[in-house]
Amino acid sequence: MSGRGLWRLWHAALLGSGVVAYLTADEDTYRMHQAAGYLFVVLILGRLIAALAGSGAFALRRPARLSAQGRPGVRASLRPLLPWMTAGLLLVLGLAGLSGVGADWSKAFKGVHEILGEVTPWVVFAHVVLVVAVFAGPLAGRKARRRPMGGGSRVLPGLCLAAALATGLASGLAASRPAWAGPPQDAVLAVLAERARAAEGAFAGFDSRRGEALYRALSTNDPELTSCAACHGVDPRAAGRHVKSGRAIEPVAVSANPERFGDIAKVDKRFTRDCKAVLGRACTALEQGDYARFLIER
């Protein structure tokens, strides 16, 4: 296989393993997440070794050397940024992968791994924008010479517009979130209460006793996932273990793990996934609030 073919194969494998790892970070798909993550790390380390070797298609050229080459089809003003962008990308990807390996052995790496996992897509996006900025103009020029009536490249302006819209949308969503002076769990309970009030005409508040009953209730939907307590344990203040993947689960009670029920987006994600997995149906707004109150007060 030619150097270009290997280059494309490496990119495809890295992208595929990265996407799979990003989408399978939950407990019930953790083994797939592990396999994809370890492949991701191997590909990054292989790329770094090839870069340090300094030869072939995988060599990482220094900015001065790249500028002196005068490669056609590359804008001179942006050419020196390519190796720096590649080095930064490999650094972030490498740290994201290695912190994931570390998280399998120590909880100290878990927070770092989650942060890097959320940062990585944006770094990849910046890399793509730079590559398009460097190569789109010359490629469009070649097409224009072949087709004199054709217009200029619209790829880069389109990407810039998409980035601006995404940034504006994210800023608007952040600004629309209410500010809460109390613990984050109070904000989550307030959101759940609004939903329960809208769904239940005679909503009278959440009940931690009903929440505990739901936590311990047996279900026949899955012979392994018989209840929430099957994975989280009889005492939610203790660490649990996923019955299918064997992955250790941090305590679900807020008294033992203050990060629990502090982010409504994460709470919604877990209810959507776990209610279907354990009960075979979606949890009602009242059930969600009862369950959350039980574990917040536990």
XYZ file of C-alpha atoms in Angstrom:
298
model
C 0.000 0.000 0.000
C 1.254 3.464 -0.892
C 2.065 6.127 1.691
C -1.075 8.039 0.764
C -3.175 4.905 1.169
C -1.749 4.271 4.640
C -2.384 7.909 5.511
C -6.046 7.626 4.553
C -6.427 4.297 6.343
C -4.957 5.785 9.540
C -7.315 8.766 9.378
C -10.318 6.487 8.833
C -9.354 4.196 11.719
C -8.678 7.133 14.050
C -11.963 8.826 13.175
C -13.933 5.604 13.512
C -12.453 4.601 16.862
C -12.815 8.152 18.190
C -16.486 8.409 17.233
C -17.279 4.978 18.692
C -15.472 5.829 21.937
C -17.308 9.157 22.197
C -20.737 7.586 21.675
C -20.283 4.558 23.966
C -19.113 6.155 27.226
C -22.109 4.925 29.247
C -21.919 2.000 31.656
C -23.918 -0.417 29.515
C -21.623 0.043 26.490
C -18.407 0.522 28.439
C -16.560 -2.475 27.015
C -17.079 -1.173 23.504
C -15.897 2.218 24.761
C -12.770 0.579 26.171
C -11.970 -1.330 22.981
C -12.409 1.742 20.791
C -10.443 3.882 23.242
C -7.473 1.528 23.391
C -7.389 1.319 19.583
C -7.492 5.127 19.525
C -4.468 5.299 21.858
C -2.510 2.777 19.772
C -3.159 4.784 16.604
C -2.056 8.039 18.270
C 1.103 6.480 19.709
C 1.907 4.956 16.331
C 1.494 8.358 14.711
C 3.836 9.944 17.267
C 6.471 7.265 16.734
C 6.268 7.770 12.965
C 6.490 11.538 13.443
C 9.617 11.216 15.588
C 11.153 8.926 12.978
C 11.029 11.912 10.627
C 10.550 10.087 7.341
C 7.749 8.921 5.106
C 4.172 10.122 4.773
C 3.700 10.283 8.554
C 6.663 12.565 9.248
C 5.848 15.733 11.176
C 7.653 18.567 9.395
C 8.930 21.609 11.237
C 7.424 24.981 10.215
C 10.676 26.373 8.806
C 11.322 23.245 6.788
C 7.780 23.207 5.436
C 7.981 26.875 4.433
C 11.211 26.284 2.586
C 9.720 23.483 0.545
C 7.310 25.773 -1.289
C 4.794 23.049 -1.876
C 2.309 23.981 -4.589
C -1.322 24.150 -3.585
C -0.649 25.497 -0.117
C -1.156 29.121 0.929
C 2.183 30.478 2.064
C 0.786 32.530 4.945
C -0.917 29.541 6.570
C 1.593 26.867 5.636
C 3.694 27.128 8.840
C 0.592 26.586 11.003
C -0.003 23.062 9.734
C 2.705 21.265 11.756
C 1.852 23.264 14.889
C -1.822 22.369 14.483
C -0.928 18.724 13.934
C 1.303 18.676 17.009
C -1.393 20.312 19.140
C -4.029 17.926 17.816
C -1.885 14.888 18.581
C -1.199 16.244 22.065
C -4.890 16.696 22.883
C -5.900 13.373 21.318
C -3.059 11.587 23.083
C -3.949 13.063 26.472
C -7.623 12.223 25.938
C -6.773 8.612 25.156
C -4.155 8.144 27.872
C -6.362 9.744 30.523
C -9.026 7.209 29.555
C -6.546 4.387 30.133
C -5.645 5.997 33.451
C -9.326 6.248 34.408
C -9.550 2.452 34.222
C -7.013 2.272 37.042
C -7.651 5.403 39.092
C -10.671 7.667 39.614
C -8.288 10.637 39.702
C -8.152 10.597 35.891
C -11.908 10.399 35.332
C -12.629 14.126 35.523
C -9.668 14.989 33.293
C -10.737 12.370 30.760
C -14.306 13.688 30.621
C -13.096 17.264 30.087
C -10.673 16.244 27.341
C -13.392 14.109 25.768
C -15.596 17.189 25.392
C -12.725 19.397 24.178
C -11.461 16.943 21.557
C -14.272 17.448 18.963
C -13.618 21.207 18.969
C -9.879 20.704 18.446
C -10.627 18.338 15.564
C -13.009 20.939 14.107
C -10.268 23.598 14.300
C -7.903 21.220 12.521
C -10.420 20.669 9.721
C -11.011 24.422 9.355
C -7.273 25.059 9.039
C -6.838 22.305 6.455
C -9.741 23.688 4.421
C -8.358 27.221 4.720
C -4.971 26.056 3.485
C -6.069 23.842 0.634
C -9.545 25.030 -0.449
C -8.352 28.167 -2.257
C -5.747 26.494 -4.470
C -8.090 23.611 -5.274
C -10.843 26.041 -6.217
C -8.380 27.898 -8.416
C -7.563 24.744 -10.308
C -11.258 24.042 -10.853
C -11.838 27.621 -11.964
C -9.108 27.331 -14.581
C -10.751 24.182 -15.861
C -14.205 25.826 -15.805
C -13.839 29.572 -16.471
C -17.527 30.272 -15.679
C -17.322 28.684 -12.216
C -17.282 30.736 -9.026
C -14.844 30.734 -6.138
C -14.760 28.281 -3.334
C -17.620 28.517 -0.871
C -16.364 25.857 1.512
C -14.409 28.093 3.896
C -17.077 30.845 4.166
C -19.662 28.163 4.822
C -17.589 26.651 7.601
C -16.992 30.067 9.141
C -20.722 30.807 9.027
C -21.527 27.451 10.634
C -18.975 28.080 13.373
C -20.420 31.543 14.035
C -23.962 30.174 14.222
C -22.893 27.377 16.562
C -21.068 29.832 18.811
C -24.069 32.156 18.892
C -26.442 29.293 19.655
C -24.232 28.021 22.471
C -23.957 31.517 23.934
C -27.723 31.988 23.742
C -28.384 28.678 25.476
C -25.878 29.506 28.188
C -27.424 32.931 28.715
C -30.941 31.476 28.881
C -30.104 29.195 31.797
C -31.362 30.546 35.093
C -28.845 31.419 37.786
C -29.216 29.481 41.021
C -27.678 30.582 44.305
C -28.263 27.273 46.090
C -26.813 23.798 45.484
C -27.091 22.561 41.889
C -29.389 19.773 43.064
C -31.982 22.417 44.015
C -31.975 23.673 40.436
C -32.458 20.151 39.099
C -35.360 19.507 41.485
C -36.935 22.811 40.441
C -36.828 21.801 36.770
C -38.260 18.371 37.551
C -40.996 20.004 39.652
C -41.995 22.250 36.740
C -42.296 19.212 34.498
C -44.295 17.258 37.075
C -46.603 20.218 37.640
C -47.237 20.428 33.895
C -47.895 16.684 33.628
C -49.747 16.161 36.905
C -52.673 18.464 37.520
C -52.635 17.852 41.279
C -48.880 17.854 41.877
C -48.183 18.089 45.630
C -44.417 17.721 45.689
C -41.929 14.886 45.494
C -41.771 12.069 48.026
C -38.444 10.431 48.878
C -40.265 7.312 50.139
C -41.805 6.771 46.705
C -38.357 7.379 45.248
C -36.815 4.698 47.457
C -39.556 2.274 46.477
C -38.785 2.920 42.804
C -35.055 2.478 43.471
C -35.610 -0.961 44.977
C -38.576 -2.093 42.854
C -38.028 -5.335 40.953
C -38.643 -5.441 37.212
C -38.882 -8.296 34.734
C -37.871 -6.252 31.702
C -34.276 -7.543 31.783
C -33.232 -10.712 33.668
C -29.954 -9.045 34.702
C -31.066 -5.443 35.248
C -33.775 -6.359 37.744
C -33.745 -3.015 39.580
C -31.765 0.181 40.060
C -30.260 -1.411 43.164
C -28.925 -4.290 41.051
C -26.135 -2.021 39.819
C -26.042 0.725 42.443
C -26.290 -1.619 45.429
C -28.608 -1.923 48.394
C -26.982 1.138 49.958
C -26.776 3.941 47.354
C -24.068 5.606 49.448
C -21.669 2.782 48.560
C -19.972 2.163 45.230
C -21.827 -0.104 42.830
C -20.941 -2.270 39.862
C -22.718 -2.641 36.533
C -24.087 -6.167 36.346
C -23.412 -6.528 32.611
C -20.114 -4.747 31.947
C -18.599 -5.182 35.411
C -17.633 -1.523 35.472
C -17.351 0.112 38.891
C -19.992 2.803 39.510
C -19.471 5.679 41.900
C -22.046 6.099 44.696
C -25.354 7.466 43.437
C -26.344 9.146 46.710
C -25.440 12.832 46.855
C -24.106 12.545 50.421
C -21.369 10.231 49.133
C -20.993 11.789 45.688
C -21.885 15.527 45.595
C -21.678 15.608 41.790
C -24.777 13.440 41.422
C -27.978 15.172 40.262
C -26.179 18.471 39.758
C -26.622 18.806 35.990
C -30.092 18.537 34.453
C -28.676 17.483 31.073
C -26.887 14.512 32.644
C -29.931 13.689 34.757
C -32.158 13.639 31.662
C -29.669 11.468 29.799
C -29.495 8.904 32.582
C -33.255 8.769 33.120
C -33.827 8.318 29.375
C -31.337 5.460 29.217
C -31.817 3.733 32.560
C -35.624 3.828 32.799
C -35.881 2.098 29.448
C -33.172 -0.418 30.367
C -34.582 -1.340 33.787
C -38.324 -0.714 33.506
C -38.774 -1.082 29.764
C -40.503 2.299 29.585
C -39.933 5.995 30.187
C -40.182 7.266 33.759
C -42.855 9.851 34.474
C -41.888 13.322 35.637
C -43.200 12.475 39.113
C -41.130 9.283 39.274
C -38.009 11.141 38.214
C -38.500 13.765 40.905
C -39.259 11.199 43.627
C -36.181 9.186 42.679
C -33.971 12.276 42.597
C -35.231 13.539 45.954
C -34.583 10.165 47.591
C -30.965 10.097 46.444
C -30.372 13.795 47.090
C -31.571 13.416 50.683
C -29.922 10.037 51.241
